[in-house]
Every structure is written in structure tokens, then in C-alpha cells.
CSV table of C-alpha atoms and ligand atoms in Angstrom, one decimal:
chain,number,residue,atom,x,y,z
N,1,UNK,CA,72.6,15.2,58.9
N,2,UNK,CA,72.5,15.1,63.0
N,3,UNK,CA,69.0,15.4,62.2
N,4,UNK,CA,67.8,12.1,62.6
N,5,UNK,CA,69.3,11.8,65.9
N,6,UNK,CA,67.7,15.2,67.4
N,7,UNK,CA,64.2,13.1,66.1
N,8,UNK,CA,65.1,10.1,68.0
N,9,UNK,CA,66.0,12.5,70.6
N,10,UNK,CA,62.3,14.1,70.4
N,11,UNK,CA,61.1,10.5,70.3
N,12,UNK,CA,62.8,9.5,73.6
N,13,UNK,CA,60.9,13.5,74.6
N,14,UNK,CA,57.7,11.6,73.5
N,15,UNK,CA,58.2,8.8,75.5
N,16,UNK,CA,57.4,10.7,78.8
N,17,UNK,CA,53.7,11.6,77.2
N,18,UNK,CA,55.3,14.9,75.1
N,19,UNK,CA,54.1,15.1,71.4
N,20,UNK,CA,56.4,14.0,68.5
N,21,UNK,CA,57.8,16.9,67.4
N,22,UNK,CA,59.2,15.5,64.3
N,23,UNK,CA,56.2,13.7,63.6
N,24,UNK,CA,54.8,13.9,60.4
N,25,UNK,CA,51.2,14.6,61.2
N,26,UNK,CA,52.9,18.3,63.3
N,27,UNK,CA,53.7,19.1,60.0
N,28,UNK,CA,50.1,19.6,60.0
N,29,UNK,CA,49.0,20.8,63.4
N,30,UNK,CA,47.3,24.0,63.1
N,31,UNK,CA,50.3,26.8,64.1
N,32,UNK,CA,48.3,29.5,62.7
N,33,UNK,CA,51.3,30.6,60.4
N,34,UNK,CA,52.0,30.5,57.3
N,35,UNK,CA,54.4,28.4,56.1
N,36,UNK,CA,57.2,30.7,54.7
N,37,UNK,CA,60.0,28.2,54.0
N,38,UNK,CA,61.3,26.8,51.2
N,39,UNK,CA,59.3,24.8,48.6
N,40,UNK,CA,60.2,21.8,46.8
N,41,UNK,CA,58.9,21.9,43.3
N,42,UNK,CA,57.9,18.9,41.7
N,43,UNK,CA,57.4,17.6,38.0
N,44,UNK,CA,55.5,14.2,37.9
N,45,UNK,CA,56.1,11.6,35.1
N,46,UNK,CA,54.0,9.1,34.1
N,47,UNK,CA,50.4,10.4,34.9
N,48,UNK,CA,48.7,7.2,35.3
N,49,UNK,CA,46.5,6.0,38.4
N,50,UNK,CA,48.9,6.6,40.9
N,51,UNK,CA,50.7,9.9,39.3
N,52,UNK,CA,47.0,11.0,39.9
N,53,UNK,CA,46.6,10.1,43.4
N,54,UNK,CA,50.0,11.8,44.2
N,55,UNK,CA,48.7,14.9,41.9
N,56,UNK,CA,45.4,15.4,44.0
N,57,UNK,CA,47.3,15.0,47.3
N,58,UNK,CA,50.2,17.6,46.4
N,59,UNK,CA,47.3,20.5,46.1
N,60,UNK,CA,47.1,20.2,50.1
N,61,UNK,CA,51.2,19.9,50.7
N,62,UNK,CA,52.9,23.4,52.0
N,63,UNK,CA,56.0,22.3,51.3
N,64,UNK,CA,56.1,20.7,47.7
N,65,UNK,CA,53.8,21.7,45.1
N,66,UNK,CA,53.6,20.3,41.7
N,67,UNK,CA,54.6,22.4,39.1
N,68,UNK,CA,55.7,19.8,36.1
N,69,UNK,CA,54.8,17.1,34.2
N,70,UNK,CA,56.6,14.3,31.8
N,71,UNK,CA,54.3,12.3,29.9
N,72,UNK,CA,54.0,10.7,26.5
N,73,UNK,CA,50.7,11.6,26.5
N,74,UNK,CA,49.1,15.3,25.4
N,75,UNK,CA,46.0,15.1,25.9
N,76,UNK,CA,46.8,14.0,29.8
N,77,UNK,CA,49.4,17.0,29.7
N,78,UNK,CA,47.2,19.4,28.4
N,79,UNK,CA,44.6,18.0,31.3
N,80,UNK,CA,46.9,18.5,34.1
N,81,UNK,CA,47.5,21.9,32.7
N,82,UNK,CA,43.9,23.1,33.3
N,83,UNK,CA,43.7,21.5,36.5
N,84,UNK,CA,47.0,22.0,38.1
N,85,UNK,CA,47.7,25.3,36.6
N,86,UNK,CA,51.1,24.1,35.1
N,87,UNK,CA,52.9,26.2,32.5
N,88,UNK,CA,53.7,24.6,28.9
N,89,UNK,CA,57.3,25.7,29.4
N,90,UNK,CA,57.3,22.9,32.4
N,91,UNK,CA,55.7,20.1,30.7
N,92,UNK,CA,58.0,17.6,28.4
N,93,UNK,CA,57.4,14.1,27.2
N,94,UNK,CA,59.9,11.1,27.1
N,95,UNK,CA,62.1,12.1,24.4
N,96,UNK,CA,62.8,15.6,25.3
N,97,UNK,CA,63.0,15.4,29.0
N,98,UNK,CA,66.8,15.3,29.8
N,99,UNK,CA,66.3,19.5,28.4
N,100,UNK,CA,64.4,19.4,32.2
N,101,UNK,CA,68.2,20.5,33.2
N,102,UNK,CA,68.0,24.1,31.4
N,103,UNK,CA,64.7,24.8,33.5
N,104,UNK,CA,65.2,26.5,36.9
N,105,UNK,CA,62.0,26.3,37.9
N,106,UNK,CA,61.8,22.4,38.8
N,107,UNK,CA,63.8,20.7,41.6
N,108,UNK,CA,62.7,16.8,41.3
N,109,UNK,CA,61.3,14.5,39.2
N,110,UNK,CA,58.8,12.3,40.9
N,111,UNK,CA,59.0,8.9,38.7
N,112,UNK,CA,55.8,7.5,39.0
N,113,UNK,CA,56.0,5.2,35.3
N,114,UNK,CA,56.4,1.0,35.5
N,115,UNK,CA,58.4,-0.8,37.5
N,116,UNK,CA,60.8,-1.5,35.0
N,117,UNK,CA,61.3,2.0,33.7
N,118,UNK,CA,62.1,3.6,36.8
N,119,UNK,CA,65.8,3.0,36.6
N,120,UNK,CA,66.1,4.5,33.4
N,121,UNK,CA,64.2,7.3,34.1
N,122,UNK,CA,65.5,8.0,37.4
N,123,UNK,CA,69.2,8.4,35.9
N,124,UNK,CA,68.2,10.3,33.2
N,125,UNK,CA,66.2,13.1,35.6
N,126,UNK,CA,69.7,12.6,37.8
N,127,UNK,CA,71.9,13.6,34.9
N,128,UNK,CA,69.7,16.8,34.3
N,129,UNK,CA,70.5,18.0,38.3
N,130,UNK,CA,66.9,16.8,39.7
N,131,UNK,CA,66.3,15.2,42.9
N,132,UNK,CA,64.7,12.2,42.2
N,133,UNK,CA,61.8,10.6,43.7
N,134,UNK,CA,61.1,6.9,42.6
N,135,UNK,CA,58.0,4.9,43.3
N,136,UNK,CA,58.4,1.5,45.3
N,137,UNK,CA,60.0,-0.8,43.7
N,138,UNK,CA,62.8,1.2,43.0
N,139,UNK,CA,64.1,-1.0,39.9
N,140,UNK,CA,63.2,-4.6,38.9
N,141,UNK,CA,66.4,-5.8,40.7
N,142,UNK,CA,68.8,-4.8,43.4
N,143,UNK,CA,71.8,-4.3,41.0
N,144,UNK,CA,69.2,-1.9,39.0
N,145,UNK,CA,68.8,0.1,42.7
N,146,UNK,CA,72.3,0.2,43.5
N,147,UNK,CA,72.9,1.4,39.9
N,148,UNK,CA,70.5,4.3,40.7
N,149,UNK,CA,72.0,4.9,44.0
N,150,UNK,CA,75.3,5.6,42.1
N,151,UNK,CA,73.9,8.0,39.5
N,152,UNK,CA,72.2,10.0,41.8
N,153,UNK,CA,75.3,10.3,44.5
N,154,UNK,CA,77.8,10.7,41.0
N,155,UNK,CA,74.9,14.0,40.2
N,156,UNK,CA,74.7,14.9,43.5
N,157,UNK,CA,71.1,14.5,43.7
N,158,UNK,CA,68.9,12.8,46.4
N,159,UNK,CA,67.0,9.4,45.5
N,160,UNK,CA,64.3,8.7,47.4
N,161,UNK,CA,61.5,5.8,47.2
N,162,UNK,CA,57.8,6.6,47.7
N,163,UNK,CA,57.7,4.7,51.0
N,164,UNK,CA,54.7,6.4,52.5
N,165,UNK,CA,54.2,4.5,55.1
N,166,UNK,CA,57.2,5.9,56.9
N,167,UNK,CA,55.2,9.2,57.0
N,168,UNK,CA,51.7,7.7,58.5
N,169,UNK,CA,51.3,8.8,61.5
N,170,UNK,CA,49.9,5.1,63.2
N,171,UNK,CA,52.5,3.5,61.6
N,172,UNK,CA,55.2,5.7,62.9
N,173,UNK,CA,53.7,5.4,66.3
N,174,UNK,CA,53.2,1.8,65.9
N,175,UNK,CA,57.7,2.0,65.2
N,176,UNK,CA,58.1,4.8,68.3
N,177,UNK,CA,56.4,2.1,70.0
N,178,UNK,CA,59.1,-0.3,69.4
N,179,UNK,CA,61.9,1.9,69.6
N,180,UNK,CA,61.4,3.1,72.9
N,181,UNK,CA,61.2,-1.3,73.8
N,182,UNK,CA,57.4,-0.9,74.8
N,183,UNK,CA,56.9,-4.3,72.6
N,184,UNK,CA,59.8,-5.9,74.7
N,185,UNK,CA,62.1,-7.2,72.1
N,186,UNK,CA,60.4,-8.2,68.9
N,187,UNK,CA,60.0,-11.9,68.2
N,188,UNK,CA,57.5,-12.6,65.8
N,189,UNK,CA,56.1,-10.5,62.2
N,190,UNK,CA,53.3,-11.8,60.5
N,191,UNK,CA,52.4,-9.6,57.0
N,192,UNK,CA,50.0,-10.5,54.3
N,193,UNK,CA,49.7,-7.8,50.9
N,194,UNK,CA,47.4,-9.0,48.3
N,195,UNK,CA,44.7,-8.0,46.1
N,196,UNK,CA,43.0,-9.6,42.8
N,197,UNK,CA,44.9,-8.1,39.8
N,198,UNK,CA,42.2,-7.5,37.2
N,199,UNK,CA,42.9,-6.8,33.3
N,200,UNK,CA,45.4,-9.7,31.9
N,201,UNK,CA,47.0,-7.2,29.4
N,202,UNK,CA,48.1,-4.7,31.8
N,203,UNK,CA,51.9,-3.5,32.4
N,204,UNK,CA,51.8,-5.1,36.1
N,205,UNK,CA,51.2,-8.5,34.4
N,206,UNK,CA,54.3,-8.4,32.0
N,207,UNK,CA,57.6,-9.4,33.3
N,208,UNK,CA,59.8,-6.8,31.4
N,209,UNK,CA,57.8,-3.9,32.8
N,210,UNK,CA,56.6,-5.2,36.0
N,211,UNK,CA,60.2,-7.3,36.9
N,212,UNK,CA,57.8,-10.1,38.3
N,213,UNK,CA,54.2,-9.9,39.9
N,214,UNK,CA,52.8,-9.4,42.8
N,215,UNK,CA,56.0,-9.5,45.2
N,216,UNK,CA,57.3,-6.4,43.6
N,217,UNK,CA,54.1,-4.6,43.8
N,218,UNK,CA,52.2,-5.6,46.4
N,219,UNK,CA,54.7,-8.5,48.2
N,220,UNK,CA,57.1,-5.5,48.9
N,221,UNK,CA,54.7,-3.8,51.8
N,222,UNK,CA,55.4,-6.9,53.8
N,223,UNK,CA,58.8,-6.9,53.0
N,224,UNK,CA,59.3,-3.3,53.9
N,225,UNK,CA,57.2,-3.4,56.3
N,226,UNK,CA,59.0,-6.7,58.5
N,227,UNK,CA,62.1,-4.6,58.7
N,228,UNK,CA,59.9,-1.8,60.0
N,229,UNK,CA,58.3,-3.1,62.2
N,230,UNK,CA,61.0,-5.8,64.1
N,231,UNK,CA,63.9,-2.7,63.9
N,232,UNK,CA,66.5,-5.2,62.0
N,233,UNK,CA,67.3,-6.4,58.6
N,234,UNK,CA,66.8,-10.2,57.7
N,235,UNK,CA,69.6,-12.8,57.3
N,236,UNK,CA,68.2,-15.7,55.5
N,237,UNK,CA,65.0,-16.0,53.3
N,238,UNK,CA,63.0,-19.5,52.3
N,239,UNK,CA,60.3,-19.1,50.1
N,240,UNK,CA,57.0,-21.1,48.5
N,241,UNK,CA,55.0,-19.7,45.5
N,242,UNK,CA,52.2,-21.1,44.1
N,243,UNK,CA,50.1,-20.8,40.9
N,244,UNK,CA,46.4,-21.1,40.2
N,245,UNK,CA,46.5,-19.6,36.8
N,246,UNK,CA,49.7,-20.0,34.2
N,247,UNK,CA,47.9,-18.3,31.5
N,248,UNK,CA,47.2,-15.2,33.3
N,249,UNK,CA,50.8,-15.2,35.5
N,250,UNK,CA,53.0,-16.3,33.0
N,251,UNK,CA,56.9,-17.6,33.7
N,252,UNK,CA,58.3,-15.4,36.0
N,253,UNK,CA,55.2,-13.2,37.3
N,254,UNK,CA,54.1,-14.3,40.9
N,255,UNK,CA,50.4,-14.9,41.9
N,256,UNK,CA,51.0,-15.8,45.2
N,257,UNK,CA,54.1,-16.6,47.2
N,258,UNK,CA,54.5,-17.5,50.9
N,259,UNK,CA,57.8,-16.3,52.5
N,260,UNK,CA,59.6,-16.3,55.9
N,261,UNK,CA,62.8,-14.4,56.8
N,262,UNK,CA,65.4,-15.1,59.8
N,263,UNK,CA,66.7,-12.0,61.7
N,264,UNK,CA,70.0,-11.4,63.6
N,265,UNK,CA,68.1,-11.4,67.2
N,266,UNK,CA,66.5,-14.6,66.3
N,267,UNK,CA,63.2,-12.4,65.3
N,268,UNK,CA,61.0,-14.1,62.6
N,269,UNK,CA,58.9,-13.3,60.0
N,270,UNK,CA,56.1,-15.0,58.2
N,271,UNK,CA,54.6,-13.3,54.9
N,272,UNK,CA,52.4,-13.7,51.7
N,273,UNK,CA,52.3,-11.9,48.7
N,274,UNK,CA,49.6,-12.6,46.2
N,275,UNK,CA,47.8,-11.3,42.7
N,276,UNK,CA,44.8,-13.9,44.3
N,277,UNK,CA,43.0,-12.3,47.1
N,278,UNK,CA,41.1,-9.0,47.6
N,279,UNK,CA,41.4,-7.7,51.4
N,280,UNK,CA,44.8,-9.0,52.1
N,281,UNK,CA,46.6,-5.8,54.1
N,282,UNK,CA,47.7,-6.9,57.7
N,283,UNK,CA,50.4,-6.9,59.5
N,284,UNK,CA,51.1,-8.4,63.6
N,285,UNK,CA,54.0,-7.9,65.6
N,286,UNK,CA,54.9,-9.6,68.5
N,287,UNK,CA,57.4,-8.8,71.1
N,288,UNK,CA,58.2,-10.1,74.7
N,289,UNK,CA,56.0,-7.7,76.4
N,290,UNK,CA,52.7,-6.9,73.7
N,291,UNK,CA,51.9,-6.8,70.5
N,292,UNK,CA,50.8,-4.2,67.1
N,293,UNK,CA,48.4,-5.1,64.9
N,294,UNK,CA,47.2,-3.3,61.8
N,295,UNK,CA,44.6,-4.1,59.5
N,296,UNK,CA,44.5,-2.3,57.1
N,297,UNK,CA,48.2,-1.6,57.4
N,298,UNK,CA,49.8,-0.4,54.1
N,299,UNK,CA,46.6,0.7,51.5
N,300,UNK,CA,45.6,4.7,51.2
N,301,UNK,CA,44.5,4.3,54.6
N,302,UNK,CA,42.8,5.1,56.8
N,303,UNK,CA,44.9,3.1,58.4
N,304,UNK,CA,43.7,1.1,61.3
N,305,UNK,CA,45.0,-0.7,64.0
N,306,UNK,CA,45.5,-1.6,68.6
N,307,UNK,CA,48.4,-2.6,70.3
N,308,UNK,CA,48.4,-4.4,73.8
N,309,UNK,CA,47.8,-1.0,75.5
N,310,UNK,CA,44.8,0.0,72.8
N,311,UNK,CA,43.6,1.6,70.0
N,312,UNK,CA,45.6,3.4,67.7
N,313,UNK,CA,44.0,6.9,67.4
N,314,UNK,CA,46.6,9.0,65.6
N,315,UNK,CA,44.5,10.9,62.7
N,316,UNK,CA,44.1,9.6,59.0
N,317,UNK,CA,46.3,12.1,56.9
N,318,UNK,CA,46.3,11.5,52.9
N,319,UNK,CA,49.2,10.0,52.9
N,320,UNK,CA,51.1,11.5,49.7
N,321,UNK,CA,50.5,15.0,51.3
N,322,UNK,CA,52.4,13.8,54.3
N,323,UNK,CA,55.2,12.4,52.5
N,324,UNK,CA,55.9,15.2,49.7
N,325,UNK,CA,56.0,17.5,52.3
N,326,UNK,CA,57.9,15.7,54.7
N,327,UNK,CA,60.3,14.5,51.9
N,328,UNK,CA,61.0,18.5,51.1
N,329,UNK,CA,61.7,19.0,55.0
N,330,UNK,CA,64.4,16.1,54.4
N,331,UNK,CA,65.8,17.6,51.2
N,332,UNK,CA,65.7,21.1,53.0
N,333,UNK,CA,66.6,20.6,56.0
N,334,UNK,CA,68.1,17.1,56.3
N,335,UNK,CA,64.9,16.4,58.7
N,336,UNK,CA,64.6,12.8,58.4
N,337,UNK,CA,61.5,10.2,58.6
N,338,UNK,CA,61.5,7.4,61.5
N,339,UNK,CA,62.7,5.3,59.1
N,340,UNK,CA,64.6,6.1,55.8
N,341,UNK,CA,63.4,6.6,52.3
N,342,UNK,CA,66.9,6.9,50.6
N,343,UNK,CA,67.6,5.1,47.7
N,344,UNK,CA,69.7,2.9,50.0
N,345,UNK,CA,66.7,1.5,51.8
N,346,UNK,CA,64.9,0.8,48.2
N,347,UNK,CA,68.2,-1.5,47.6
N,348,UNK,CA,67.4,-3.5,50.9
N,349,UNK,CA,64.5,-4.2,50.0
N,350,UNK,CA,66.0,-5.4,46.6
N,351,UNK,CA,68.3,-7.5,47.7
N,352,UNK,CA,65.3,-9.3,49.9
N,353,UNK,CA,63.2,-9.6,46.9
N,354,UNK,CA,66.0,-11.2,44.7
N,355,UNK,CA,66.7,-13.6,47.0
N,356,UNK,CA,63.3,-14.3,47.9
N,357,UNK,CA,62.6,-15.6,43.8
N,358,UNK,CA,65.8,-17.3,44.3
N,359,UNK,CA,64.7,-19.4,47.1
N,360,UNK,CA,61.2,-19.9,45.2
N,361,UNK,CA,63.7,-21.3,42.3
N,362,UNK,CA,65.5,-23.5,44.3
N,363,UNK,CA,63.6,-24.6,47.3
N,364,UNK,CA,66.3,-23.4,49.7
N,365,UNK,CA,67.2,-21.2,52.5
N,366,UNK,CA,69.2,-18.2,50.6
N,367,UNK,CA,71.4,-16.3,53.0
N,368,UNK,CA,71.4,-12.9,52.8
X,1,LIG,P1,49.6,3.1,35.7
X,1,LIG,O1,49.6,2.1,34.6
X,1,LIG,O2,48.2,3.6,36.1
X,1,LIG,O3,50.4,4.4,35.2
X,1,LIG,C1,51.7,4.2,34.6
X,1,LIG,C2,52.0,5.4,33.8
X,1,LIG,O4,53.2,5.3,33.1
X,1,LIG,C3,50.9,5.7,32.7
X,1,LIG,O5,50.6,7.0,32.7
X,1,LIG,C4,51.6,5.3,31.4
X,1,LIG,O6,51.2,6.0,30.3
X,1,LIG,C5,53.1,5.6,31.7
X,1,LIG,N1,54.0,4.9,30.9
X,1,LIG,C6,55.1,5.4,30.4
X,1,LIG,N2,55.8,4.5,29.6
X,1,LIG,C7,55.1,3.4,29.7
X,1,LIG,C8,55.2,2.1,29.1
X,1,LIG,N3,56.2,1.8,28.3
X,1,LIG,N4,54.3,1.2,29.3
X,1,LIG,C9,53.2,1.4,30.1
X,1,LIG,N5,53.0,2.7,30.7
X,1,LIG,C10,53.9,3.6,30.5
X,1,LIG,O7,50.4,2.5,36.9
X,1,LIG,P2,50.4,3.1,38.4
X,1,LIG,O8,49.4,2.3,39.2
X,1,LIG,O9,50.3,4.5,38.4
X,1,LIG,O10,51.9,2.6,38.8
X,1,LIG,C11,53.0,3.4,38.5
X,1,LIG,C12,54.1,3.1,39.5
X,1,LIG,O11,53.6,3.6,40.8
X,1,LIG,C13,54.5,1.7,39.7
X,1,LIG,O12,55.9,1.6,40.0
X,1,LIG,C14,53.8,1.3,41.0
X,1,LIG,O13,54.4,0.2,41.7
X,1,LIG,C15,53.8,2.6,41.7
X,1,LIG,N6,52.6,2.6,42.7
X,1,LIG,C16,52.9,3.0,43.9
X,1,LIG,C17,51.8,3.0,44.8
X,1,LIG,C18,52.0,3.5,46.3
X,1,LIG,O14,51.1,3.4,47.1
X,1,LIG,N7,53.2,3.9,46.6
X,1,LIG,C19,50.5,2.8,44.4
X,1,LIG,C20,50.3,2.5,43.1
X,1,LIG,C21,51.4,2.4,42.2
């Protein structure tokens, strides 16, 4: 550890007009060498749409590479195979993964299966002496991410969330911004995450796999993204949903919710999450002394966005590249993002979401 102060310590460097060292996108600046360090290798399971994404991304990291899959699915297995050049002896399916702890050759799991899976899968890949990696949301409740915060800490394994955001370079500028008190002190967050959820049958739509709707898939970037963005963690949550369509969101799925959170500095936030609109990715901060506003703010990206003194211009990076490689850099060498990804900041966000379908169920103010 140490290592996230010597990156404020760069950032406070970068506030006199010197680059970010620690910045994600330097991982990237052309240094003409090699990279010759050590490389984090990575079994994916669950080869869905996003497994996929994070696939194609991985083939331009330096230092993670996939080398593994887990999937109950063979012909997708023998597919990645072909295209990722990954050897039978690394590939396993859902009953026979825990033997992943006789194989030397793999140091994480990355779980990218539903929402409602992830906790059991995370602990088993714990128990067999992998770093884990667990998609966003970590679990389906915060006693589910604390409970994977245990196993991993009891193996002596890392957890980390696939909060890429904390690796994109605008938004990290967006947060040096901040930290260096360039916004004045933040007042006011405004995020809005939605998109129209299409096919009624799938996982996303089904409370046990999904843990609810569109707050813990989509909602969650706002969430995340308020804490980011102010520097503080809420203190209070109220919270409106509404419905358009029962049949489609059934008891306990959210379409759309509206929420605000209170903050200890008296900052405020004012967000909605929603299965209901296409488009929906923006977030606003205001402080004393300017503003950041992104739109989009949280998709693949590019990302785009000003601020009271301009454009953002940092370069569009795919964003799973920057985070597998900057998440071996923190398993490595304890280098760590602007803003966690540890299992522990997958529980705050948790906790936030739990109370925030508490409030929805009772009309109040829940303290946090
Ligand atoms: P998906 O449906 O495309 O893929 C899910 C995968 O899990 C499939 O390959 C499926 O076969 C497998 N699976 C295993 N057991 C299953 C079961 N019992 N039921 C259904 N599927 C099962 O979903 P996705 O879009 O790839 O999402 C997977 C995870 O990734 C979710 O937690 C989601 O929130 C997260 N995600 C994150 C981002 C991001 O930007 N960080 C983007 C998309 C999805």
C-alpha cells in the first residue's frame, strides 16, 4: 500500500500542468519498451455479451491477458478456443470449476455471469486461490458483498468490481479536477442511467437473477458515480419509483426510479434510474467555483464531456483494456486507481442500493 498516496502525490505533481503519472491512459503512452513485467492471467466466466466485450479488449492489455474460460456452454468454449488461443486444459464449466485451484497457470477469475450468481461464483473461485474480479453489482444485496469481501480476505485473494469508469481517463480528470478543489467545494450531482430493456424473458428482467431491475444494472452508474464525483459518501436516501408496465417489470424489478441522497458537507444529489428511456447517460456536478458535465458519462465511451474551464480532451481508450491492465498493476504492485475498485467499495454501493428500495417501500428518508 503507500501507493495510493504517491498517486495523489503525482496528482498534486499534475496540478502545476505535469502529466498524471499514475494515470491510466500512461499505461499506454508510447515508451518504446516493451513491457517486461509481470502478467496477470485471466480466466473469464460466463461468455455472454459483456464476457465478450471484455474478451476483445484483453487482446490489446500488456498486462493481463486472457488465458481461461468457465462456461456451461461448449460450443462458446470451443469458440473462444479458436479465437483466443486458449488451451483445453484451462477451460472448465460450472460443475468442475473449483479444480481451477490445481492449475498454475491462471491467477483470477473474472465473473462476468448474472447478477445474482456472482456471489456464489466469486467464493467458489476464492476457495480455489484466484483473485477475483466481479462485474458491477457485486451481489444482489449488501450483506451478499460483505459476504464476498469475507471469503476473499479469509483466501487471501483480492476482490475487485469491474468499475471501469475509475480507469477512463476524462473521468479521472474530471475527479483530479475535484480533488485538487478546482470545482470549489461540491454542492450539487445530477446523474441520469437508463436505457429501454428489450426482450421480456431475459435474466436482467427476473428478480432472482437480476436482484431487482434497472437500479442494479444501470441505476448503479449514478450511484457510483455521485460518490465519485462529490468526493463523499451519502448519509440519507429518499426515493420514488414508478411503473409504466407491471407485466413486463414484475414485483420487485424497477423500470424507473427517481432518487436523491444527502451528503455530510450538505452536498446533494439528484438521480434516475430507468428500464424506460434510450439515451439516458449524464451526469453534472456543481461546485462553488465551476462545474463537470458529461454526456455520455458512463457507456463504452467515448466518453464526452466540458467543465467551466473547457472541453475535456483526454483520449478515448477501450475501456476494459485500461482497467485489466491497470487492475494487474494494482494486484502487482499495489498501484491504485483514483478511486477504489475493492470489493469494499462494491459494498458501498450496496448498502446505497438497499436503502434506496427501502425508501421506494416506505416513502421515507432512510439514513444511512
Ligand atoms: P449476458 O446474458 O449476455 O451473459 C451472461 C452469461 O452468463 C451468459 O454467457 C450465460 O450463459 C451465463 N450464465 C451462467 N449461468 C446462467 C444462468 N443461470 N442464467 C443465465 N445466464 C447464465 O449478460 P451480460 O450483459 O454479459 O451481463 C453479465 C454481467 O456483466 C452482469 O452482472 C452485468 O451487470 C455485467 N455487465 C457489466 C457491464 C459493464 O459495463 N461493467 C456491462 C454489461 C454487463
Amino acid at each position: 500500500m503507500g501507493t495510493r498516496r504517491n498517486f495523489l502525490e503525482k496528482l498534486t505533481v499534475s496540478a502545476i500542468g505535469l502529466p498524471i503519472l499514475g494515470s491510466p491512459a500512461n499505461l499506454f503512452a508510447a515508451s518504446g519498451e516493451p513491457y517486461q513485467g509481470p502478467v496477470l492471467r485471466v480466466a473469464i466466466m460466463g461468455l455472454g455479451s459483456y464476457g465478450n466485450r471484455v474478451a476483445r479488449a484483453m487482446v490489446s492489455c500488456k498486462r493481463s491477458k486472457l488465458v481461461g474460460v468457465i462456461s456451461g456452454t461448449p460450443s462458446k468454449v470451443a469458440d473462444w478456443r479458436v479465437k483466443y488461443d486458449i488451451p483445453e486444459k484451462n477451460c472448465y464449466n460450472y460443475d468442475n470449476f473449483d479444480q481451477i485451484k490445481d492449475n498454475p497457470d491462471i491467477d483470477a477469475v473474472y465473473v462476468i455471469t448474472p447478477n445474482g450468481l456472482h456471489k456464489d461464483h466469486a467464493i467458489r473461485a476464492a476457495r480455489a486461490g484466484k483473485h477475483v474480479i466481479c462485474e458491477k453489482p457485486m451481489g444482489i444485496n449488501a450483506r451478499e458483498g460483505q459476504e464476498m469481501v469475507d471469503a476473499c480476505k479469509a483466501a487471501n485473494v483480492r476482490l475487485l468490481i469491474g468499475y471501469r469508469m475509475h480507469f477512463e481517463p476524462k473521468t479521472v480528470e474530471v475527479i483530479r479536477m475535484r480533488m485538487a478543489g478546482e470545482f470549489g467545494k461540491p454542492k450539487f450531482f445530477q446523474g441520469q442511467s437508463g436505457f429501454v430493456i428489450g426482450d421480456p424473458t431475459q435474466w436482467r428482467l427476473n428478480k432472482k437473477l437480476a436482484g431487482g431491475g434497472a437500479m442494479m444494472d444501470i441505476g448503479i452508474y449514478s450511484i457510483n458515480g455521485a460518490r465519485y464525483m462529490l468526493g463523499e459518501e451519502p448519509v440519507w436516501v429518499t426515493a420514488q419509483e414508478t411503473k409504466t408496465d407491471p407485466v413486463k417489470f414484475k414485483e420487485g424489478v424497477d423500470e424507473t426510479i427517481q432518487f436523491q441522497m444527502g451528503f455530510p458537507s450538505g452536498a446533494v444529489a439528484n438521480c434516475l434510474s430507468t428500464y424506460a428511456m434510450n439515451h439516458l447517460d449524464r451526469f453534472f456536478l456543481n461546485g462553488e467555483d465551476g462545474f463537470a458535465e458529461m454526456q455520455p458519462s458512463s457507456g463504452y465511451g467515448p466518453i464526452e464531456g466540458r467543465t467551466h474551464k473547457g472541453e475535456l480532451t483526454q483520449p478515448h481508450i477501450t475501456h476494459q483494456t485500461l482497467q485489466m491492465d491497470g487492475m494487474a498493476q494494482l494486484i502487482f504492485d499495489g498501484v491504485e486507481p483514483i478511486v477504489p475498485v475493492d470489493g469494499e467499495e462494491g459494498v458501498k454501493d450496496m448498502k446505497i442500493i438497499d436503502a434506496i428500495f427501502q425508501a421506494v417501500k416506505t416513502g421515507k428518508r432512510v439514513d444511512l
